[in-house]
Amino acid sequence: MFHLLLATCLANDPSICAERLLPSAESPSVEECHRKAEPIARDWLARHPDLRGGAARCVETAGLPALNMQEVADGVFFYQGAMEQISPGNRGRIANLAFVVGDTVAVIDAGGTRAEGEALYAAIRSVTDKPVSHLILTHMHPDHILGAEVFAEAGASIVADARLSDAVARRTDAWMMSIPDQIGQAAFMGSRIAPVDQKVDAPMTISLGSTELRLEPVKSAHTDNDLTVFDSESETLFTGDLIFRGLTPSLDGSLSNWIDWVDGTGPDPAPSLIVPGHGPVAATWDEAVAPERQYLHALRDATRKAVTGGMALSRAIPAIVSMMKPYSEGWADFNATTARNAATSFSQLEWE
Ligand SMILES: [Zn+2]
């Protein structure tokens, strides 16, 4: 396969440049890729007025920068994001990403930038030439969704919880302002929100021919638009950020529902492998959720103490963080994330 790489620079700062992969020009021969290049590049640039285009070139799959992925089960490929908050050092690549190869390919989460989505696409192409039929977004957070447009351009249908689009729309302007500052303009170049094609409001199944994916929306927990994905052939469960391992869980939904979810016994039948939203894969439900369960219970207990003690929010936050300290071991970014969680859980439990 040959792929089109287009040189681009920021319209408002021509010193910041990067090549973008345009998957719709993908071709079996270099000649065909060259033939498609001009109209596709022109079209693409018209939809990205923040960028100016330069030279285009066609390269073989092996010449593309690709994420380093691991086949964790038959036909299931996994990329483990950096276990930290986004920074220039990690270029926003902190979320776990995956794809499942059946007769077609389904991708689970798209990464935190256009560039990461492209590198995920290149990793898929290094394994298979099968069409990418679906991109499933596990929830709204930018580290999971900002690479999505690459897959829309590759012809995939974007599937997400029915509540995701509104939640994203409310936050897009803030993200577009803040994320380039957090990871660097060059790393963020060309990143945009892609619209959802298929909105999930009840459990549903996606057929990939040789395997099936069961999608299940979950009551507001980590966010108000979480969904899980179960691959029937490999019995792998993808939980998105309903499960954090190693990176401190961040609360952007409902603490009590999230606790109910982790307190449950997990899916029946039990999965053979669990892929969390952050951190390493786990072999059993208990291995996957036990540390997070302890953290969320401790957060609820500490918050209740602050609420019943009649503390104001400004005093409650440091008090909750300090009560949580004994549970900090093994969690990256504990203090900052726990302070934010404390504010959220305080406002929720105050009304309990
Ligand atoms: Zn998240």
XYZ file of C-alpha atoms and ligand atoms in Angstrom:
353
model
C 0.000 0.000 0.000
C 1.060 3.590 -0.693
C 0.037 6.515 1.483
C -0.114 10.251 0.898
C 1.880 12.509 3.215
C 1.217 16.226 2.831
C 3.584 18.861 4.174
C 1.627 21.477 6.131
C 2.434 24.548 8.215
C 0.264 26.615 10.528
C -1.319 29.490 8.591
C -0.658 31.900 11.442
C 2.879 30.651 12.164
C 4.673 29.192 9.094
C 7.620 28.163 11.271
C 5.499 25.348 12.760
C 5.160 22.524 10.272
C 4.419 18.798 10.124
C 3.447 16.177 7.545
C -0.147 14.959 7.658
C -1.227 11.499 6.479
C -4.320 11.664 4.249
C -5.718 8.111 4.262
C -8.280 8.664 1.495
C -5.448 8.680 -1.059
C -4.332 5.181 -0.066
C -3.466 3.180 -3.199
C -1.992 -0.167 -4.233
C 0.516 1.585 -6.542
C 2.668 4.683 -6.178
C 1.359 6.012 -9.530
C -2.244 5.828 -8.368
C -1.338 7.562 -5.090
C 0.326 10.393 -7.057
C -2.729 10.678 -9.308
C -5.057 11.054 -6.327
C -2.753 13.366 -4.385
C -3.577 16.778 -5.858
C -7.414 16.795 -5.615
C -7.408 15.060 -2.230
C -4.831 17.459 -0.774
C -6.742 20.469 -2.135
C -10.025 19.223 -0.649
C -8.444 18.424 2.674
C -6.751 21.828 2.957
C -10.065 23.556 2.162
C -11.492 21.823 5.241
C -8.456 22.825 7.356
C -8.179 26.596 6.881
C -5.778 26.833 9.841
C -3.120 25.031 7.723
C -1.157 25.833 4.556
C -0.122 22.967 2.295
C 3.261 22.241 0.772
C 4.732 19.293 -1.090
C 3.001 15.917 -1.136
C 4.709 12.538 -1.351
C 3.610 8.905 -1.510
C 5.296 6.385 0.777
C 4.934 2.704 1.514
C 3.374 1.573 4.783
C 6.778 0.846 6.330
C 7.744 4.508 5.759
C 4.945 5.864 7.956
C 5.530 6.781 11.600
C 3.498 4.131 13.454
C 2.532 3.478 17.059
C 4.322 0.548 18.570
C 1.505 -1.918 19.283
C 1.332 -5.283 20.902
C -0.944 -8.182 19.900
C -2.443 -8.982 23.319
C -4.912 -11.589 22.056
C -5.517 -13.150 18.644
C -6.347 -10.232 16.341
C -6.415 -7.697 19.217
C -3.751 -4.985 19.122
C -3.026 -2.650 22.025
C -1.143 0.601 22.510
C -0.438 1.651 26.080
C -0.414 5.420 26.539
C 2.017 7.216 28.838
C 0.802 6.987 32.457
C 0.849 10.748 33.051
C -1.093 13.903 32.202
C -0.637 15.390 28.723
C 2.620 17.328 28.214
C 5.016 18.380 25.435
C 7.085 15.311 26.337
C 4.311 12.795 25.626
C 2.650 14.882 22.842
C -0.774 14.079 24.291
C -0.340 10.326 23.794
C -1.601 9.172 27.181
C -4.714 7.111 26.417
C -4.720 3.407 25.656
C -5.763 2.619 22.083
C -6.661 -0.660 20.422
C -7.940 -2.297 17.273
C -9.617 -5.612 16.543
C -9.077 -7.384 13.222
C -12.005 -9.433 11.933
C -13.082 -9.442 8.277
C -12.862 -5.684 8.747
C -11.050 -3.643 11.395
C -12.649 -1.854 14.345
C -10.637 0.732 16.238
C -11.262 1.484 19.900
C -10.362 5.089 20.695
C -8.471 7.379 18.341
C -5.809 9.124 20.421
C -5.281 12.676 21.597
C -4.217 14.352 18.336
C -4.514 14.000 14.570
C -0.866 12.851 14.565
C -1.578 10.074 17.050
C -4.614 8.956 15.030
C -2.392 8.810 11.945
C 0.234 6.765 13.800
C -2.518 4.392 14.954
C -3.759 4.112 11.373
C -0.206 3.343 10.219
C 0.053 0.623 12.892
C -3.161 -0.950 11.538
C -1.815 -0.884 7.994
C 1.416 -2.518 9.119
C -0.718 -5.504 10.187
C -3.519 -5.651 7.627
C -4.918 -4.036 4.445
C -8.535 -4.829 5.473
C -10.941 -1.878 5.497
C -11.326 0.017 8.762
C -15.085 -0.182 9.177
C -15.606 1.311 12.642
C -14.057 3.672 15.137
C -15.638 3.252 18.561
C -15.113 6.075 21.060
C -15.335 4.868 24.661
C -16.115 8.364 25.990
C -15.683 12.083 25.345
C -12.237 12.884 26.738
C -9.860 14.553 24.262
C -6.984 12.108 24.789
C -9.311 9.412 23.371
C -11.106 11.228 20.557
C -8.992 13.901 18.843
C -7.479 11.477 16.307
C -10.943 10.477 15.069
C -11.008 12.472 11.842
C -8.279 10.261 10.349
C -10.630 7.272 10.578
C -13.595 9.192 9.186
C -11.385 10.042 6.176
C -10.417 6.363 5.896
C -14.132 5.499 5.557
C -14.847 4.246 9.073
C -18.168 4.858 10.768
C -17.665 6.676 14.085
C -19.646 5.050 16.878
C -20.135 6.541 20.351
C -22.540 6.833 23.221
C -25.579 8.932 22.284
C -24.666 11.507 24.942
C -21.117 12.068 23.666
C -21.688 14.661 20.935
C -23.388 17.231 23.188
C -20.779 16.767 25.907
C -17.974 17.279 23.389
C -19.640 20.318 21.812
C -19.777 22.061 25.196
C -16.021 21.597 25.675
C -14.547 21.918 22.173
C -13.669 25.629 22.298
C -11.884 25.256 25.626
C -9.900 22.228 24.388
C -8.853 23.939 21.153
C -7.486 26.808 23.227
C -5.783 24.861 26.002
C -4.430 21.622 24.500
C -1.981 23.194 21.992
C -0.463 25.100 24.922
C -0.232 21.914 26.980
C 1.426 19.682 24.357
C 2.852 22.131 21.794
C 1.387 23.569 18.568
C 3.328 21.184 16.314
C 2.056 18.084 18.108
C -1.536 19.354 17.905
C -1.512 20.446 14.222
C -4.617 19.490 12.260
C -6.481 18.006 15.259
C -10.248 18.472 15.114
C -13.455 16.992 16.439
C -15.086 14.499 14.053
C -18.867 14.036 14.096
C -20.370 10.790 15.409
C -22.130 8.681 12.741
C -23.776 6.091 14.948
C -25.156 7.032 18.376
C -25.520 4.209 20.878
C -28.323 4.505 23.474
C -28.851 0.787 24.197
C -26.656 -2.327 24.057
C -25.854 -3.216 20.455
C -23.647 -5.523 18.423
C -21.272 -4.673 15.584
C -20.367 -7.548 13.292
C -16.849 -7.703 11.912
C -17.648 -10.966 10.102
C -15.349 -13.378 11.928
C -16.041 -11.718 15.289
C -18.598 -9.472 16.965
C -18.262 -6.497 19.237
C -20.890 -5.926 21.928
C -21.240 -2.276 22.893
C -22.819 -1.376 26.185
C -23.584 2.173 27.341
C -23.021 2.663 31.072
C -24.873 4.964 33.477
C -22.929 8.224 34.128
C -19.732 7.149 35.958
C -16.262 8.278 34.788
C -18.179 10.606 32.419
C -21.834 10.740 31.392
C -21.049 9.015 28.068
C -19.024 5.897 28.870
C -19.454 2.690 26.931
C -17.739 -0.679 27.094
C -16.805 -2.942 24.166
C -16.591 -6.738 24.342
C -14.939 -8.740 21.549
C -16.708 -12.114 21.429
C -13.930 -14.030 19.650
C -11.032 -13.115 21.968
C -13.298 -12.424 24.995
C -11.529 -9.094 25.489
C -13.326 -6.326 27.369
C -12.397 -2.718 26.565
C -13.550 -0.483 29.386
C -12.262 2.933 28.362
C -11.682 5.095 31.423
C -14.190 3.202 33.532
C -10.950 1.503 34.580
C -7.714 3.358 35.328
C -4.597 1.453 36.303
C -1.485 3.324 37.430
C -2.753 6.779 36.473
C -5.010 8.374 39.102
C -8.698 7.978 38.098
C -10.335 11.285 37.158
C -13.974 11.879 38.014
C -16.037 13.708 35.400
C -19.355 11.849 35.864
C -21.021 10.401 38.958
C -18.964 9.082 41.871
C -21.748 6.932 43.312
C -22.561 5.296 39.951
C -18.886 4.699 39.283
C -18.526 2.999 42.672
C -21.580 0.840 41.890
C -19.947 -0.157 38.607
C -16.575 -1.160 40.116
C -18.332 -2.874 43.031
C -20.160 -5.103 40.557
C -18.868 -8.520 39.616
C -18.087 -7.463 36.074
C -19.434 -8.898 32.864
C -20.861 -12.393 32.612
C -19.224 -14.486 31.171
C -15.970 -13.203 32.639
C -13.609 -11.734 30.021
C -10.256 -13.401 29.326
C -8.557 -10.018 29.069
C -9.428 -6.503 30.217
C -8.080 -3.443 28.437
C -8.385 -0.343 30.646
C -8.385 3.270 29.425
C -5.015 3.916 31.069
C -2.371 1.489 32.296
C -1.573 -2.139 31.519
C -4.040 -4.844 30.485
C -5.346 -7.186 33.196
C -6.259 -10.866 33.171
C -9.146 -10.759 35.646
C -11.877 -8.360 36.722
C -10.498 -8.157 40.235
C -6.957 -7.450 39.079
C -8.353 -4.728 36.812
C -10.622 -2.914 39.276
C -9.300 -3.556 42.806
C -6.972 -0.511 43.096
C -9.532 1.823 41.525
C -12.272 0.441 43.777
C -10.133 1.250 46.815
C -9.397 4.742 45.505
C -13.032 5.600 44.734
C -14.268 4.280 48.098
C -11.584 6.305 49.877
C -12.606 9.397 47.893
C -16.242 8.934 48.905
C -15.363 8.346 52.573
C -13.032 11.349 52.762
C -15.556 13.580 51.013
C -18.344 12.487 53.361
C -16.161 13.417 56.332
C -15.533 16.861 54.848
C -19.238 17.365 54.111
C -20.490 16.209 57.518
C -17.758 18.305 59.169
C -19.423 21.347 57.573
C -16.293 22.394 55.676
C -16.417 24.963 52.899
C -15.204 23.729 49.506
C -11.927 25.674 49.682
C -10.967 23.933 52.937
C -12.496 20.609 51.965
C -10.271 20.077 48.907
C -6.897 20.023 50.734
C -8.510 18.110 53.607
C -9.791 15.396 51.255
C -6.416 15.150 49.497
C -4.695 14.757 52.840
C -7.194 12.103 54.045
C -6.583 10.261 50.739
C -2.775 10.262 51.159
C -2.616 6.711 52.594
C -4.118 5.503 49.282
C -1.700 7.395 47.015
C 0.772 4.601 46.397
C 0.906 3.358 42.825
C -1.064 6.290 41.373
C 0.681 8.721 39.008
C -0.364 12.397 39.251
C -2.096 11.682 42.558
C -2.174 15.166 44.132
C -3.417 17.265 41.220
C -6.016 14.752 40.015
C -7.233 14.007 43.537
C -7.695 17.735 44.221
C -9.921 18.014 41.117
C -11.791 14.837 42.089
C -12.305 16.246 45.589
C -14.015 19.343 44.189
C -16.289 17.229 41.979
C -17.176 14.655 44.623
C -17.770 17.388 47.238
C -20.325 19.102 45.023
C -22.037 15.742 44.407
C -22.085 14.437 47.986
C -23.105 17.779 49.473
C -26.574 17.075 48.062
C -26.714 13.453 49.138
Zn -11.365 9.827 30.374
